[in-house]
Each structure stands twice: as structure tokens, then as C-alpha cells.
Short mmCIF file of C-alpha atoms in Angstrom, two decimals:
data_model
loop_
_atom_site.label_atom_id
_atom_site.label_comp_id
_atom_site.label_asym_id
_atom_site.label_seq_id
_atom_site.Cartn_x
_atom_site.Cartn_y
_atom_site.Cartn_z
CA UNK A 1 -95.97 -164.10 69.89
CA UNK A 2 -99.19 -161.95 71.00
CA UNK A 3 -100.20 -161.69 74.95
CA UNK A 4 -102.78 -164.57 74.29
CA UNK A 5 -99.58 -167.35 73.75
CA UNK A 6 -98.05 -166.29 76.92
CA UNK A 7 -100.75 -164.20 79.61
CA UNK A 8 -98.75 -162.91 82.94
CA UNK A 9 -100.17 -163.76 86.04
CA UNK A 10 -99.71 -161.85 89.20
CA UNK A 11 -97.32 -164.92 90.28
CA UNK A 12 -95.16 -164.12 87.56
CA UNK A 13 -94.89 -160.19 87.74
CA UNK A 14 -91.55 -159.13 90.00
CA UNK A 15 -91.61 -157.48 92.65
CA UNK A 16 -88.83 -155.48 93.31
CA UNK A 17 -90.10 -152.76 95.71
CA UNK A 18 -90.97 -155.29 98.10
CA UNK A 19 -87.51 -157.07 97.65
CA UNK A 20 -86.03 -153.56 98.12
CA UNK A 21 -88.33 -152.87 101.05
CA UNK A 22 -87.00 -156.39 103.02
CA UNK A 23 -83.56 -155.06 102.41
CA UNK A 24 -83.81 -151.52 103.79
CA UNK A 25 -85.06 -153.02 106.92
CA UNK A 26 -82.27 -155.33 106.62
CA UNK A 27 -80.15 -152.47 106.23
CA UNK A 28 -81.83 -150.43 109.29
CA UNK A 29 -81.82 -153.37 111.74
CA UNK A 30 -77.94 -153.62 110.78
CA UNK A 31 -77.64 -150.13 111.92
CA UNK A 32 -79.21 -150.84 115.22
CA UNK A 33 -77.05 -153.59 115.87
CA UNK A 34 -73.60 -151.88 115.03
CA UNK A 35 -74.96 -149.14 117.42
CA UNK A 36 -75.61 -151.29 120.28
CA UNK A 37 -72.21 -153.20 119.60
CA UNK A 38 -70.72 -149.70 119.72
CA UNK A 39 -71.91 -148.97 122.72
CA UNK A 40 -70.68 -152.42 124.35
CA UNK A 41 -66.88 -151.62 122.88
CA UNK A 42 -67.07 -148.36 124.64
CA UNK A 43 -67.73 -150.08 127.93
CA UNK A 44 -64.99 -152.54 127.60
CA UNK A 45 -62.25 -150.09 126.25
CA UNK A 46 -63.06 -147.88 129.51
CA UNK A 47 -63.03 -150.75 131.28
CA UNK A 48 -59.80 -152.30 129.98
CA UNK A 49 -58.12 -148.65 130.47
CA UNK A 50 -59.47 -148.21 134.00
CA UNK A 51 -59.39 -151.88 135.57
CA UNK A 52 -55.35 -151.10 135.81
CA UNK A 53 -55.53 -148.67 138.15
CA UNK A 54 -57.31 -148.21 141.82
CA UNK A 55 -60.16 -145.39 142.04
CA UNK A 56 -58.07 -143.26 144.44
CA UNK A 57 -55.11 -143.27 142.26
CA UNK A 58 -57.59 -141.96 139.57
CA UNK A 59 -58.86 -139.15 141.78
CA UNK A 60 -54.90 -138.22 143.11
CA UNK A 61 -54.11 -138.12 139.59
CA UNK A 62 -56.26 -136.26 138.23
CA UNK A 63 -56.51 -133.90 141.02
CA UNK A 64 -52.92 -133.20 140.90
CA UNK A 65 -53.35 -131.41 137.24
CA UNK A 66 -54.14 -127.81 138.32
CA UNK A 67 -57.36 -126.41 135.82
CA UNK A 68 -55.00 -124.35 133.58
CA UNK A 69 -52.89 -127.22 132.89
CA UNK A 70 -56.02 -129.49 132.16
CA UNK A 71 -57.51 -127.20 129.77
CA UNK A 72 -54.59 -126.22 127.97
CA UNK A 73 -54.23 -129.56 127.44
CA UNK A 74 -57.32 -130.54 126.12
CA UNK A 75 -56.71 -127.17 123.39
CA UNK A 76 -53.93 -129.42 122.54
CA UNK A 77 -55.78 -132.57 121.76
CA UNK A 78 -58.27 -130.27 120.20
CA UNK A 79 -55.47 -128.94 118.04
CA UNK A 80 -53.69 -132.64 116.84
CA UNK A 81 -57.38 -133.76 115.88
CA UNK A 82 -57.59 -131.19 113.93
CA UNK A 83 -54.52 -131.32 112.44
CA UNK A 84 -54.66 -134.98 111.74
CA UNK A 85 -58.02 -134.31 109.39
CA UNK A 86 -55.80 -132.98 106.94
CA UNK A 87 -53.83 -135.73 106.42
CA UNK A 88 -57.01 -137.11 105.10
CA UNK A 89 -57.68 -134.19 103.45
CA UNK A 90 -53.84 -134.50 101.68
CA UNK A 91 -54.75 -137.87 101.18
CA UNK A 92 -57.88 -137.33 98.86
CA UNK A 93 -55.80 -135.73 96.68
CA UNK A 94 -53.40 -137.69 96.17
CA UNK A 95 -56.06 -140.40 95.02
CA UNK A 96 -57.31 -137.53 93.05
CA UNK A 97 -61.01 -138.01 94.54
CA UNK A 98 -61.57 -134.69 96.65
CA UNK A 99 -64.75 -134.65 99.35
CA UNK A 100 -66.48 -131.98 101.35
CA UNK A 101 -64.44 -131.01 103.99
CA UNK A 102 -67.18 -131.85 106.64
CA UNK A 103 -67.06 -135.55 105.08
CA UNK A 104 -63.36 -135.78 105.30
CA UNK A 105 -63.94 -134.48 109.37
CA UNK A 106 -66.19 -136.71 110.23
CA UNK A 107 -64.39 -139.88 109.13
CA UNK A 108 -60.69 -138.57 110.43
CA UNK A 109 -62.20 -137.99 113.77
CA UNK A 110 -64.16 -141.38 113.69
CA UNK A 111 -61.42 -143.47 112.55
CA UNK A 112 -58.44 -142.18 114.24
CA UNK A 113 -60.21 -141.48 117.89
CA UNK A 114 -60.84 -145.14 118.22
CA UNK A 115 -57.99 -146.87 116.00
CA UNK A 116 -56.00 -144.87 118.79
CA UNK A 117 -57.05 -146.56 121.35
CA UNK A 118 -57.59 -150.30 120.05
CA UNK A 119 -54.07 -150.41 118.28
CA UNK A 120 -53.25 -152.34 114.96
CA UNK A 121 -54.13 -148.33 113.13
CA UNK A 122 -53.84 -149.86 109.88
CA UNK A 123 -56.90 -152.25 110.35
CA UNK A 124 -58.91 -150.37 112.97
CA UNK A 125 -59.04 -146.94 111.75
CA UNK A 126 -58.44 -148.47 107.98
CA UNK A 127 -61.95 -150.10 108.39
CA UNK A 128 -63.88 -146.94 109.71
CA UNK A 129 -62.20 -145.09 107.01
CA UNK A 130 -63.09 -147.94 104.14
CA UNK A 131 -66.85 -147.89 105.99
CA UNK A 132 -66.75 -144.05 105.45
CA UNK A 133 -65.15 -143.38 101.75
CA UNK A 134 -66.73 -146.25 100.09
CA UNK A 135 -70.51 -144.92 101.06
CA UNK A 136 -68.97 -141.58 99.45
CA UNK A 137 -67.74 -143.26 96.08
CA UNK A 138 -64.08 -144.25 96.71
CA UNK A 139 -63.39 -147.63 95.38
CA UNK A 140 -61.49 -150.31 97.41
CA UNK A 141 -58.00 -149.70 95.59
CA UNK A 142 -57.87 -145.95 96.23
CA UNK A 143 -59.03 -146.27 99.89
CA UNK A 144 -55.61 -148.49 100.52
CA UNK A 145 -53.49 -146.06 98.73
CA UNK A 146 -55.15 -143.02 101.14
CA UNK A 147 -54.30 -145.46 104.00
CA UNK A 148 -50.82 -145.71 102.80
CA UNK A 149 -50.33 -141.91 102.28
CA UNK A 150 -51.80 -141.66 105.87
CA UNK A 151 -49.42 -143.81 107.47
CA UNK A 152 -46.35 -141.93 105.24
CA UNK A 153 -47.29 -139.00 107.01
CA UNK A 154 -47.20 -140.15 110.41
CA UNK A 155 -43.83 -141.74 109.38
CA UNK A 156 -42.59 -138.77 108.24
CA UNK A 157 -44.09 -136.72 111.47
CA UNK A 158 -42.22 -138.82 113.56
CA UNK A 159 -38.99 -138.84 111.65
CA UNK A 160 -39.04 -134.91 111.28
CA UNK A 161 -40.12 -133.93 115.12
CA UNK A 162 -37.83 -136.77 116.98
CA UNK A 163 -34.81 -136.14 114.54
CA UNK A 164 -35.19 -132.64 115.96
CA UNK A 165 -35.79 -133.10 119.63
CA UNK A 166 -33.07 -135.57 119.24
CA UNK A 167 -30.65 -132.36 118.12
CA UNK A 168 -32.49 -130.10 120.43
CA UNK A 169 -32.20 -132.61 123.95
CA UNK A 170 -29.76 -135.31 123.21
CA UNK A 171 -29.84 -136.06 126.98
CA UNK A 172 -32.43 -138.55 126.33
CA UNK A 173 -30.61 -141.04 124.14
CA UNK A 174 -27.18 -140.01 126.23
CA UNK A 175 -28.52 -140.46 129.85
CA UNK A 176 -31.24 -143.50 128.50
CA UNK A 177 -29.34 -145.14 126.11
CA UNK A 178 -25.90 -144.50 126.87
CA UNK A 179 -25.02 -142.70 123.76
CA UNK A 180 -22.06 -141.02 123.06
CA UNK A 181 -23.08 -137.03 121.83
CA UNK A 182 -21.59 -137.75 118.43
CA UNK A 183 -23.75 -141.43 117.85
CA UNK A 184 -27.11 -139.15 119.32
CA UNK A 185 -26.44 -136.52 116.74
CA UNK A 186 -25.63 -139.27 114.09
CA UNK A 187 -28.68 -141.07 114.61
CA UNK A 188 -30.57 -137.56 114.50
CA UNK A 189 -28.96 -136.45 111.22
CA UNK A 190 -30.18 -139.87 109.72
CA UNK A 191 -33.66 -139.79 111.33
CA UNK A 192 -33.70 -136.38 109.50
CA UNK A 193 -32.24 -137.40 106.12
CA UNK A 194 -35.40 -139.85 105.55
CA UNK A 195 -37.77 -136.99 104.59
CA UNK A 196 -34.70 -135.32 102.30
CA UNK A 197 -35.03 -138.29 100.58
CA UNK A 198 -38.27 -138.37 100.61
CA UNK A 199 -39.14 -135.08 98.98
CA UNK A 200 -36.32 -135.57 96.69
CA UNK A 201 -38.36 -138.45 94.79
CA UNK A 202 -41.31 -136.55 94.68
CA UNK A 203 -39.47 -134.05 92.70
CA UNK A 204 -37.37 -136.08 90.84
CA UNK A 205 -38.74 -139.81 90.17
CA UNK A 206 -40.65 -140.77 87.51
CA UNK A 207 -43.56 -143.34 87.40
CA UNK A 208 -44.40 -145.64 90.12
CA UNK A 209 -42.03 -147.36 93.04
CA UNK A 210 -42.26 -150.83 94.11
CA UNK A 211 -43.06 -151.78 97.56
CA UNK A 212 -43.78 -155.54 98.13
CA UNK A 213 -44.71 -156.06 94.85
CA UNK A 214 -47.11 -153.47 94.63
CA UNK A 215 -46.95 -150.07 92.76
CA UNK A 216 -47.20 -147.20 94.23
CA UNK A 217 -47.14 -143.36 92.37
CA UNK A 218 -45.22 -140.97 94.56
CA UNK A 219 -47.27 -137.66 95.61
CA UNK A 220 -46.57 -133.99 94.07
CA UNK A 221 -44.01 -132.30 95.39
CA UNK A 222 -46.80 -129.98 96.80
CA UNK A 223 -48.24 -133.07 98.48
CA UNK A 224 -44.84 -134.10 99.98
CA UNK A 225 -43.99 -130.67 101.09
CA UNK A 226 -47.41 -130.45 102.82
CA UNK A 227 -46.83 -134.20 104.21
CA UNK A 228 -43.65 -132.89 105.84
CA UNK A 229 -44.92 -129.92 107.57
CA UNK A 230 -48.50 -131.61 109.32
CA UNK A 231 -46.72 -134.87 109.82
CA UNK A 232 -44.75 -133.22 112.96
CA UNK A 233 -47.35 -130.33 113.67
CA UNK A 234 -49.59 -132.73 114.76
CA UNK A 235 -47.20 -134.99 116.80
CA UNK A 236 -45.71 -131.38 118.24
CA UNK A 237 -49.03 -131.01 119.18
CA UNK A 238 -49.73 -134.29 121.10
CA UNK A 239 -46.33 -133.99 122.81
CA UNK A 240 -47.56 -130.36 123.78
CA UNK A 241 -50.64 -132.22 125.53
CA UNK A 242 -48.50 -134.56 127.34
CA UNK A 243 -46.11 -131.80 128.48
CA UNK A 244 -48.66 -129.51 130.08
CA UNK A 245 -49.77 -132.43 132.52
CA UNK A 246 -46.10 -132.97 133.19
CA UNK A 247 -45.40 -129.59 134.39
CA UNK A 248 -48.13 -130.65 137.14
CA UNK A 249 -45.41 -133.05 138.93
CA UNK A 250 -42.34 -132.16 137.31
CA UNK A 251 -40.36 -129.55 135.78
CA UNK A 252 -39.15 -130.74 132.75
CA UNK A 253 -38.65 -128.19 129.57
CA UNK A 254 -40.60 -129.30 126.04
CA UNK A 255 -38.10 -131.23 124.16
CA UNK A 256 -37.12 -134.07 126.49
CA UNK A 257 -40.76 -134.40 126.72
CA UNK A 258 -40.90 -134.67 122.75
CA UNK A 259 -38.30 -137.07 122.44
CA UNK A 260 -39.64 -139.11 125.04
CA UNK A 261 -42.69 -139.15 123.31
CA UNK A 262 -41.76 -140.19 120.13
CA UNK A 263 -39.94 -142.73 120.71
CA UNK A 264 -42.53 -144.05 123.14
CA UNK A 265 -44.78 -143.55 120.02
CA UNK A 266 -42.48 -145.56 118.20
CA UNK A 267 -42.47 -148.62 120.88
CA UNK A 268 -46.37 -148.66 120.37
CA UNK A 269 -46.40 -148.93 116.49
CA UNK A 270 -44.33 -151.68 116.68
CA UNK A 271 -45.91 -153.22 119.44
CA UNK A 272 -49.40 -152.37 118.25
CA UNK A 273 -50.11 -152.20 121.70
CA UNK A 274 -54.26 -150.73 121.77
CA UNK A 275 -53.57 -147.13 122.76
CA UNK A 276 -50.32 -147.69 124.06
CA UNK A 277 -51.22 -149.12 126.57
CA UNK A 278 -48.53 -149.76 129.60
CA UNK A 279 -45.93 -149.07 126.17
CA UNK A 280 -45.69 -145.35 127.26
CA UNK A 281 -46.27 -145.50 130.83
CA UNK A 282 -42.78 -147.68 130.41
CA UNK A 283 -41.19 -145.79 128.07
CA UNK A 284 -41.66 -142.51 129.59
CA UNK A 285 -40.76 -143.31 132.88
CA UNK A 286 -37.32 -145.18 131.49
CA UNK A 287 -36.32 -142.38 129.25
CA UNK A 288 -37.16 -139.97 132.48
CA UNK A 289 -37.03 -141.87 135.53
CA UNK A 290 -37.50 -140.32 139.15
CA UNK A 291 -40.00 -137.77 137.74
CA UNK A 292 -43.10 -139.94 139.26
CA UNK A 293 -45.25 -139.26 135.57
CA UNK A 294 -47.18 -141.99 136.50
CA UNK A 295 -50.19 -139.51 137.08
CA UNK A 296 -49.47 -137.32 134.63
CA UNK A 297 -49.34 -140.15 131.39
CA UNK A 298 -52.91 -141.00 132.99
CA UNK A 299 -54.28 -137.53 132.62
CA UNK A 300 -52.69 -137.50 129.38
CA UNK A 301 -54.69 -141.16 128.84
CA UNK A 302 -58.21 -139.16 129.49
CA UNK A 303 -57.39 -135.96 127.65
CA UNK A 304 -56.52 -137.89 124.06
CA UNK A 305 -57.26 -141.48 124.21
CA UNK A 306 -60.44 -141.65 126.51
CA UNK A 307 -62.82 -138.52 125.68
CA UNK A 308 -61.48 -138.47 121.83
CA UNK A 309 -62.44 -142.51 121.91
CA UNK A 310 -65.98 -141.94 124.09
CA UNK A 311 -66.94 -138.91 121.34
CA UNK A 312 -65.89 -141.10 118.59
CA UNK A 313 -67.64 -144.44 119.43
CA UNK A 314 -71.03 -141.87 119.91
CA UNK A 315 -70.35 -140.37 116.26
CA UNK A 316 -69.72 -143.97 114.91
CA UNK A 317 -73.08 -145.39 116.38
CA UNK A 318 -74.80 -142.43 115.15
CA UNK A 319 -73.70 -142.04 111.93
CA UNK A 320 -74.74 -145.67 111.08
CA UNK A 321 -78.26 -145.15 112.81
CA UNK A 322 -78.49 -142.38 110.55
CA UNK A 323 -77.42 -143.98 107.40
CA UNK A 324 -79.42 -146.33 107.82
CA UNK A 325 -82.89 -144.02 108.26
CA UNK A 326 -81.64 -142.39 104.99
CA UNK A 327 -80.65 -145.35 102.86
CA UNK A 328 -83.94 -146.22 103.26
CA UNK A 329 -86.01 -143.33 102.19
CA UNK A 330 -83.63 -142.72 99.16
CA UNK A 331 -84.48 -146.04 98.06
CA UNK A 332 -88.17 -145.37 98.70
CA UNK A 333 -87.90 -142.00 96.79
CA UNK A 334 -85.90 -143.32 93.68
CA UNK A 335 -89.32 -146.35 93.54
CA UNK A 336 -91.81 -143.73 93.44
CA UNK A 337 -89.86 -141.48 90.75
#
């Protein structure tokens, strides 16, 4: 057939850089809008935090946490957010896919600063992370399995640090609970059993386990080991926060604070409760009554809910302005090439 049978005409020639062009603005005006709905969330979640209490109670409370108390911490907070990138960071290995360390930072901080405070972890921070890895070449299937390995760790965190405290300052479950000393050390010795177990089928099984019908490959032993020791540095971390804005009101030593803490941790995972909210204030004040902590758990509130969640909802917002200016001119680049 020769280009007499069948001339083109300008109607008929494609036109993909224009097609492309409508979608990068598409993309950009996308970015805009996330940003400004960011910014709307952040005003509600303060809001919702905030409308509970009156503004002088705000002022007394924070007041009442002397400067070196305050800042030390806020160098805890610092610390657990730091400490809670590597679980990422464990977790990109274990999917075998391996990023920049200023990648795996970024989304960590985003995902976990607000999935704190709105609750249901699992979806919130699970959807900032999928928004994250999947612009970075993770597929959908290994995304879920670094969720899962996430949410072992903080399992295993919890098990390792309370099952201590538990040994440590049985007083809680004893005094709270009405325990006997042998049941509080019995339930200790099994919270601290779990990771045995644990790290023994790292080492020892072979192939993948079953869990509601879907397969899962257990991590290297070097992954499990590593799993055990940042799951309960970071929550020994937190707990350290919450303990230094205690010893404003009250004198109470570090591991009745701990165990308090973890099992008010515990009460908000199942509750899925946004930030806790009202879980620990309860919690806290039933495994420690008389202490007035009130104050203190609200300090607590601004040093790693509220400024983590404010600096994360500003990162969020600007990281999808910005990929959506570069999406854009990548596009444009790879037309002209």
C-alpha cells in the first residue's frame, strides 16, 4: 500500500504530548488539592484534641512541666521517631527492596506522625506508606508484607518492654488488677515467651507460615534479632517521654510508668481509638490513681502526638506539591528526548 492509498491528515496524527500535558496538570492540580485537604485535617485533629479541654487547664498544664522536663522530653520523642524509621528500614529488607535512607525517613516520619494520631495504624499510616513506596517502585504485594513486618515489631516491642516492666514493677497488675505476685510474674514470663518463640522460627522453620489464608515467609534470624531489640527501644523511649512530664506532678520511678504505658498502649490498639485519645488518660490514671497525671498525659499529648502530627501533615502537603512540580517536568523532559 504506498502513502497515496491511505494520506494522513493532521486529524489523524496522535497527539500524545498534549494528552500527556492535560494529565500533568491533572496531576499538579491533584497536588494542590491534597495540600489544601491537608491543611483542613490539621485544623480538625487540633481541634478534636483541644475542644476537650478548657484554655486555662491548657496553660496550668503546661506550665506545671518545668523547662528541663519539657525538653528532655521532646529528646525523647525525637529519639522514638527515630527509632521507629528503622523498622521501616528492617522492613525493606525483608521485602528484599532496599531505599535511600533519606526515602525510608521521610515516609516513617510521614506515616507514623499522623497514623498516631487518627488511629486504625494499619490503614492510616498503611496508606501514606503505600502513597510513598509505590512512587519509589514497591509493588502493592510487598508494601502489605512491610506493613505486616511493621506491625510484628511493634508487637514484639510491646511484648518484650511490658513483659519486663511487668517483672521489674509488678505493683501495677497487683494493686490494679488484683493479682496475686505469682499470676503477675506468670503472665510476665508468657508475655516474654512470645518473642522466644518468635526468634525460634526464624531460625528454625522452613518455607512460609499461614496466617488467614495467606503466606507469609518468616524474616532472617538477623531480621528477627534486630526486630526484638528496636521493637522495645522505641516504646522504652516513648515511655521515657511520658515519664519526664510525670516527675512534674508526681514522683513515680520509670517502670510503673512503663507498664502503665504499655498496657495503655495496648487498650488503644484494640480500641483504635485516634491517638489514644481519652484510652490513656483512663488507663493511666486507673493503673495509678491519686497521682493527678491529668496534666502531665496532656503535655505528653503535645510533645508526641501534636507537634510530631503538625510537622507531619506540613511534610505530607509538601511532598505532594512537590511531586507534583516534578512529575511534570520529567514527563516534559522524557517528550523532548
Amino acid at each position: 500500500m504506498t502513502h497515496e492509498e491511505n494520506p494522513k491528515t493532521p486529524e489523524d496524527t496522535p497527539s500524545p504530548k498534549v494528552d500527556d500535558g492535560q494529565k500533568s496538570q491533572a496531576r499538579r492540580w491533584l497536588g494542590y488539592a491534597i495540600g489544601v485537604a491537608v491543611f483542613a485535617l490539621a485544623l480538625y485533629l487540633l481541634y478534636r484534641a483541644l475542644s476537650r479541654y478548657d484554655w486555662p487547664e491548657l496553660v496550668a498544664a503546661v506550665t506545671a512541666v518545668s523547662g528541663a522536663h519539657m525538653l528532655a522530653a521532646l529528646g525523647f520523642a525525637g529519639l522514638s521517631y527515630l527509632t521507629l524509621t528503622g523498622f521501616d528500614w528492617l522492613a525493606l529488607r525483608y521485602v528484599d527492596r532496599p531505599l535511600a535512607y533519606r526515602k525510608v525517613a521521610l515516609t516513617s516520619f510521614t506515616s507514623l506522625s499522623i497514623g498516631h494520631s487518627l488511629g486504625l495504624a494499619a490503614l492510616s499510616s498503611g496508606a501514606i506508606r503505600y502513597r510513598y513506596y509505590s512512587r519509589w517502585g514497591l509493588a502493592r504485594a510487598d508494601i502489605a508484607k512491610l506493613i505486616v513486618f511493621c506491625g510484628v515489631t511493634v508487637g514484639l516491642g510491646l511484648a518484650i518492654l511490658g513483659g519486663f516492666a511487668l517483672l521489674v514493677a509488678p505493683e501495677i497488675a497487683i494493686n490494679a488488677l488484683g493479682l496475686s505476685p505469682a499470676v503477675a510474674r506468670l503472665i510476665a514470663l508468657v508475655t516474654l515467651a512470645c518473642p522466644v518463640v518468635y526468634l525460634l522460627m526464624a531460625a528454625f522453620a522452613t518455607g512460609a507460615i499461614k496466617i488467614r489464608g495467606h503466606r507469609l515467609a518468616m524474616p532472617k534470624l538477623r531480621l528477627a534479632v534486630a526486630q526484638c531489640v528496636i521493637g522495645p527501644v522505641n516504646f522504652a523511649f516513648v515511655a521515657a517521654a511520658l515519664h519526664q512530664t510525670v516527675l512534674s506532678v508526681a514522683e513515680i520511678s520509670y517502670f510503673p510508668i512503663v507498664a502503665a504505658y504499655v498496657s495503655a498502649n495496648v487498650a488503644t490498639i484494640v480500641s483504635h481509638v485516634p491517638g489514644g485519645l481519652g484510652v490513656i488518660e483512663a488507663v493511666l490514671t486507673y493503673l495509678l490513681p491519686g497521682e493527678g497525671l491529668i496534666g502531665a498525659i496532656l503535655v505528653f499529648r503535645f510533645v508526641y502526638f501534636l507537634i510530631p502530627l503538625c510537622i507531619g501533615l506540613l511534610v505530607l502537603g509538601s511532598s505532594e506539591l512537590f511531586f507534583a512540580r516534578v512529575r511534570p517536568r520529567r514527563v516534559n523532559r522524557d517528550q523532548s528526548a
